[in-house]
C-alpha positions as MATLAB code, in Angstrom:
seq = 'MAGVAGSDPQLSLAAGTDASTGNQSLNTATSNDQGALSPWGKFVRKSPLAALILQRLALSVGLLFAVSIMIFGGVEALPGDFATTYLGQSATPQAVANIRKDLGLDQPATTRYFQWLGGALQGDFGNSWASRNSVGEQIGRRLGNSLFLAFFAAIISIPLAIGLGMLAVQFRDRMVDKVINVISLAAISLPEFFVGYLLILFFAVQMGVATFPATVYDSMGLTERLSAIALPTATLVLVVLAHMMRMTRAAILNVMSSAYVETAELKGLSGLRIIARHAAPNAVAPVINVVALNLAYLVVGVVVVEVVFVYPGMGQYMVDAVTVRDMPVVQACGLIFAAFYIFLNMVADILAIVANPRLRHPR';
ca = [
     139.993  361.831   15.483;
     141.856  359.919   18.112;
     142.468  363.074   20.028;
     138.840  364.102   19.833;
     137.668  360.730   21.045;
     140.150  360.665   23.848;
     139.242  364.225   24.933;
     135.533  363.427   25.307;
     134.995  361.644   28.637;
     131.325  360.972   27.896;
     132.211  359.184   24.620;
     134.873  357.103   26.375;
     132.434  356.194   29.146;
     129.805  355.194   26.587;
     132.282  353.033   24.700;
     133.379  351.357   27.926;
     129.792  350.754   28.945;
     128.971  349.189   25.557;
     131.979  346.863   25.753;
     131.124  345.853   29.300;
     127.519  345.226   28.343;
     128.636  343.069   25.379;
     130.919  340.952   27.571;
     128.189  340.502   30.145;
     125.759  339.438   27.395;
     128.270  336.903   26.023;
     128.924  335.450   29.471;
     125.198  335.276   30.143;
     124.593  333.481   26.835;
     127.393  330.993   27.561;
     126.096  330.276   31.053;
     122.576  329.876   29.674;
     123.848  327.372   27.079;
     125.606  325.377   29.784;
     122.553  325.517   32.013;
     120.348  324.288   29.170;
     122.424  321.136   28.766;
     121.123  317.954   30.356;
     123.288  316.116   32.914;
     124.311  313.677   30.170;
     125.204  316.584   27.858;
     127.394  318.121   30.554;
     129.073  314.743   31.103;
     129.705  314.347   27.346;
     131.254  317.844   27.171;
     133.410  317.211   30.225;
     134.483  313.597   29.500;
     133.919  312.704   25.818;
     136.090  309.582   26.078;
     134.153  308.117   29.007;
     130.853  309.074   27.361;
     131.718  307.191   24.149;
     132.742  304.113   26.131;
     129.491  304.152   28.117;
     127.494  304.562   24.909;
     129.277  301.562   23.395;
     128.569  299.480   26.501;
     124.884  300.424   26.416;
     124.701  299.651   22.699;
     126.227  296.212   23.260;
     123.726  295.363   26.003;
     120.819  296.495   23.836;
     122.156  294.548   20.861;
     122.484  291.374   22.923;
     118.900  291.774   24.130;
     117.715  292.173   20.524;
     119.710  289.101   19.466;
     118.116  287.054   22.270;
     114.683  287.964   20.898;
     115.767  286.958   17.382;
     117.186  283.623   18.580;
     114.086  282.726   20.563;
     111.753  283.918   17.805;
     113.699  282.024   15.146;
     113.518  278.796   17.140;
     109.795  279.341   17.687;
     109.259  279.844   13.951;
     110.849  276.505   13.025;
     108.362  274.032   11.579;
     107.538  270.800   13.351;
     107.223  269.933   17.004;
     109.718  268.318   19.374;
     107.030  266.308   21.164;
     105.860  264.710   17.919;
     109.459  264.071   16.804;
     110.369  262.592   20.184;
     107.341  260.262   20.431;
     107.130  259.352   16.759;
     104.310  259.464   14.268;
     102.266  256.830   16.139;
     101.987  258.957   19.306;
      98.501  259.716   20.570;
      97.358  263.345   20.919;
      97.170  262.886   24.695;
     100.781  261.707   24.878;
     101.906  264.655   22.767;
      99.958  267.048   25.014;
     101.554  265.526   28.118;
     105.059  265.962   26.710;
     104.318  269.563   25.721;
     103.021  270.298   29.219;
     106.037  268.630   30.823;
     108.393  270.789   28.728;
     106.371  273.969   29.265;
     105.474  274.272   25.587;
     101.822  274.806   26.460;
     102.613  278.263   27.892;
     102.559  281.456   25.787;
     105.732  282.271   23.865;
     106.285  285.567   25.716;
     106.115  283.806   29.082;
     108.598  281.179   27.989;
     110.941  283.835   26.549;
     111.148  285.844   29.758;
     111.591  282.667   31.798;
     114.408  281.577   29.494;
     116.038  285.044   29.498;
     115.810  285.326   33.285;
     117.457  281.931   33.695;
     120.143  282.769   31.121;
     121.069  285.946   33.007;
     121.677  283.737   36.059;
     123.616  281.131   34.067;
     120.731  278.641   34.064;
     119.790  277.528   30.538;
     117.457  274.789   31.716;
     117.698  271.093   30.896;
     118.259  269.391   27.589;
     115.079  267.973   26.090;
     116.941  264.990   24.658;
     119.234  263.962   27.535;
     117.479  265.700   30.481;
     120.917  266.896   31.659;
     121.722  270.475   32.619;
     122.541  272.542   29.527;
     124.833  274.821   31.542;
     127.013  271.945   32.735;
     127.336  270.508   29.235;
     128.166  273.919   27.773;
     130.759  274.544   30.498;
     132.812  271.560   29.355;
     132.305  272.164   25.652;
     133.009  275.902   25.850;
     136.349  275.232   27.532;
     137.376  273.010   24.615;
     136.350  275.632   22.045;
     138.187  278.421   23.862;
     141.280  276.195   24.172;
     141.270  275.696   20.396;
     140.597  279.377   19.649;
     143.286  280.540   22.097;
     146.109  278.619   20.455;
     144.907  279.612   16.989;
     144.945  283.267   18.115;
     148.407  283.282   19.699;
     149.811  281.837   16.459;
     147.854  283.842   13.892;
     147.926  287.363   15.408;
     151.735  287.838   15.742;
     152.279  286.032   12.441;
     149.736  288.232   10.622;
     151.155  291.481   11.995;
     154.725  290.386   11.228;
     153.868  289.339    7.665;
     151.950  292.579    7.130;
     154.967  294.646    8.201;
     157.244  292.478    6.067;
     154.996  293.015    3.030;
     155.185  296.786    3.573;
     158.966  296.663    3.921;
     159.287  294.818    0.585;
     156.190  296.280   -1.107;
     155.847  295.687   -4.847;
     158.752  293.236   -4.711;
     158.835  289.457   -4.833;
     158.298  288.933   -1.097;
     155.214  291.161   -1.107;
     153.785  289.446   -4.185;
     154.290  285.945   -2.758;
     152.617  286.919    0.525;
     149.665  288.459   -1.356;
     149.193  285.398   -3.584;
     149.253  283.012   -0.611;
     146.847  285.198    1.368;
     144.418  285.439   -1.550;
     144.500  281.662   -1.942;
     143.803  281.199    1.779;
     140.875  283.644    1.651;
     139.383  281.937   -1.397;
     139.289  278.447    0.120;
     136.488  277.668    2.620;
     137.542  276.337    5.987;
     136.030  272.878    5.525;
     137.997  272.411    2.291;
     141.227  273.514    4.006;
     140.481  271.094    6.837;
     139.922  268.150    4.507;
     143.146  268.941    2.634;
     145.109  268.966    5.888;
     143.518  265.667    6.935;
     144.374  264.122    3.558;
     148.040  265.155    3.563;
     149.064  265.082    7.216;
     146.772  262.422    8.736;
     146.053  259.993    5.874;
     149.104  260.138    3.591;
     151.900  261.203    5.952;
     150.441  259.908    9.239;
     152.044  262.635   11.353;
     148.852  264.227   12.722;
     145.962  263.021   14.868;
     142.484  262.528   13.432;
     139.807  262.752   14.743;
     140.740  265.557   17.146;
     139.374  263.962   20.296;
     140.200  265.478   23.691;
     139.105  264.493   27.183;
     139.665  265.671   30.748;
     142.496  263.300   31.678;
     144.699  264.240   28.692;
     147.976  266.038   29.309;
     148.847  269.336   27.645;
     151.183  267.724   25.109;
     148.524  265.230   24.055;
     145.941  267.990   23.757;
     148.229  270.105   21.596;
     148.904  267.119   19.358;
     145.157  266.455   19.047;
     144.283  270.028   18.077;
     147.181  270.527   15.645;
     145.102  270.134   12.479;
     142.039  272.177   13.544;
     144.352  274.899   14.873;
     146.250  274.994   11.576;
     142.948  275.251    9.701;
     141.778  278.217   11.781;
     145.170  279.927   11.471;
     145.146  279.640    7.677;
     141.585  280.967    7.492;
     142.043  284.093    9.665;
     145.702  284.831    8.939;
     145.127  286.299    5.480;
     142.442  288.774    6.613;
     144.562  290.174    9.439;
     147.727  290.303    7.355;
     146.112  292.183    4.463;
     144.454  294.691    6.774;
     147.738  295.273    8.613;
     149.509  295.871    5.313;
     146.813  298.278    4.072;
     146.674  300.221    7.350;
     150.451  300.689    7.514;
     150.690  301.701    3.852;
     147.997  304.296    4.517;
     150.237  306.146    6.986;
     153.554  305.643    5.176;
     153.010  308.857    3.156;
     152.616  310.985    6.293;
     154.984  313.847    7.055;
     156.428  312.259   10.186;
     157.322  309.102    8.234;
     159.113  311.204    5.608;
     160.964  313.010    8.422;
     162.053  309.650    9.867;
     163.319  308.598    6.428;
     165.283  311.842    6.094;
     166.929  311.115    9.444;
     168.334  307.930    7.933;
     166.336  305.406    9.968;
     165.996  301.905    8.536;
     162.754  300.958    6.789;
     161.782  298.261    9.279;
     162.404  300.597   12.227;
     160.272  303.307   10.618;
     157.444  300.819   10.136;
     157.672  299.363   13.631;
     158.292  302.598   15.596;
     156.387  305.231   13.612;
     153.896  303.787   11.100;
     152.506  300.738   12.926;
     151.490  302.529   16.171;
     149.468  305.072   14.161;
     147.730  302.319   12.199;
     146.635  300.485   15.331;
     142.900  301.349   15.188;
     141.975  299.463   11.974;
     144.326  296.623   12.933;
     142.591  296.274   16.314;
     139.218  296.109   14.594;
     140.203  293.387   12.155;
     141.976  291.389   14.888;
     138.874  291.548   17.093;
     136.634  290.469   14.220;
     138.861  287.496   13.514;
     139.033  286.607   17.207;
     135.245  286.610   17.210;
     135.345  284.320   14.202;
     137.751  281.987   15.998;
     135.144  281.507   18.743;
     131.965  281.662   16.647;
     133.255  280.187   13.396;
     134.648  277.029   14.941;
     131.353  275.257   14.240;
     132.403  274.016   10.802;
     135.968  273.186   11.899;
     134.773  271.246   14.940;
     132.353  269.227   12.810;
     135.061  268.425   10.234;
     137.551  267.254   12.880;
     134.930  265.737   15.252;
     136.192  268.049   17.988;
     134.075  268.027   21.185;
     133.428  271.762   21.390;
     130.476  274.133   21.360;
     130.057  273.937   17.600;
     129.777  270.146   17.547;
     127.388  270.285   20.509;
     125.143  272.759   18.709;
     125.066  270.746   15.487;
     124.149  267.580   17.400;
     121.354  269.493   19.168;
     119.959  270.779   15.860;
     119.867  267.220   14.543;
     117.562  266.048   17.354;
     115.712  269.409   17.676;
     116.989  269.982   21.213;
     115.935  273.627   21.326;
     117.226  274.628   24.806;
     120.727  273.648   23.689;
     120.383  275.458   20.345;
     119.150  278.643   22.048;
     121.887  278.551   24.689;
     124.676  277.991   22.156;
     123.329  280.709   19.870;
     123.125  283.223   22.716;
     126.650  282.421   23.950;
     128.116  282.717   20.447;
     126.336  286.064   19.993;
     127.568  287.288   23.387;
     131.186  286.485   22.493;
     130.876  288.179   19.102;
     129.302  291.327   20.551;
     131.780  291.431   23.448;
     134.850  291.189   21.216;
     133.492  293.856   18.865;
     132.786  296.080   21.862;
     136.350  295.610   23.108;
     137.676  296.499   19.645;
     135.606  299.677   19.529;
     136.679  300.719   23.020;
     140.358  300.103   22.226;
     139.991  302.134   19.023;
     138.379  304.961   21.007;
     141.128  304.897   23.629;
     143.801  304.830   20.905;
     142.432  308.080   19.422;
     144.598  310.935   20.831;
     141.925  313.543   20.040;
     139.599  311.824   22.499;
     142.276  311.166   25.122;
     143.325  314.837   25.101;
     140.236  316.923   24.217;
     140.652  320.669   23.883;
];
């Protein structure tokens, strides 16, 4: 049969023509598929890593816009009226109307929202209703104090959590691992205000070795500031340490059964070196996510800690504003807290995307 086929030039020509036609049809179909893609589709196919990062950035901006609507709408839905609260129950209707007009409360809610959002995008949150001072200037000082507290809590808790997580994996199911798990469960179970009051009781009241209340001011030196924030920093560290440590332990244990870890064990490498050099780098994505979430908590969740320790930060400022119904301050603090939370989550997602080798080196 092979000889017959090879001896017939017309059959060979027909076969060659069919194959050529099939290749041309396949190439035409592929080019048509590529031509049918939108510019964004072509960009996604060419640079999937950059496309995912841009999508995450766009999602964060949209989420922040939605949160701004929720904050403004929630404040608008609160019962009562600042003008009546400010003037008292004996205020005349004309006086109340004058205050409302002076504060712009007589305008439609949509108009006030877009005015507030436009100012916020430029860093102008208006003036406080209670003190008549600029909200932006007050927040600038308070935000610096909150970030100072969160920064020192982070640089203590993150290395300590990762180190304890690796140590728990090294001695898993032994006494060291069990002690670390019991302490972490106890820390998770206790609310931050209770931990704060316990630290105040033991270290400030009974032992007298710590400062309470945690008051800081501009002329304080670094040593005095660190002494003042010792108790609130310890409270934040105890609260977030357990979450990060347990996630680190779980993520590393998840990759310890992989083939490359078994190969490293067969080579005779020590357990701690295997964890640090081979297991931990491949468990970085979930660890990054939990670290970012806890960093967001350190900035956003300081409200309770600052109130307990009378610390002059954003949280204390917001609580004081809620007490007197100073809505520009409440809205500004809420938006800034939301922006930090969304930003840190966005950074965690982008780092997890970049850490994925399948996206860094697409086929």
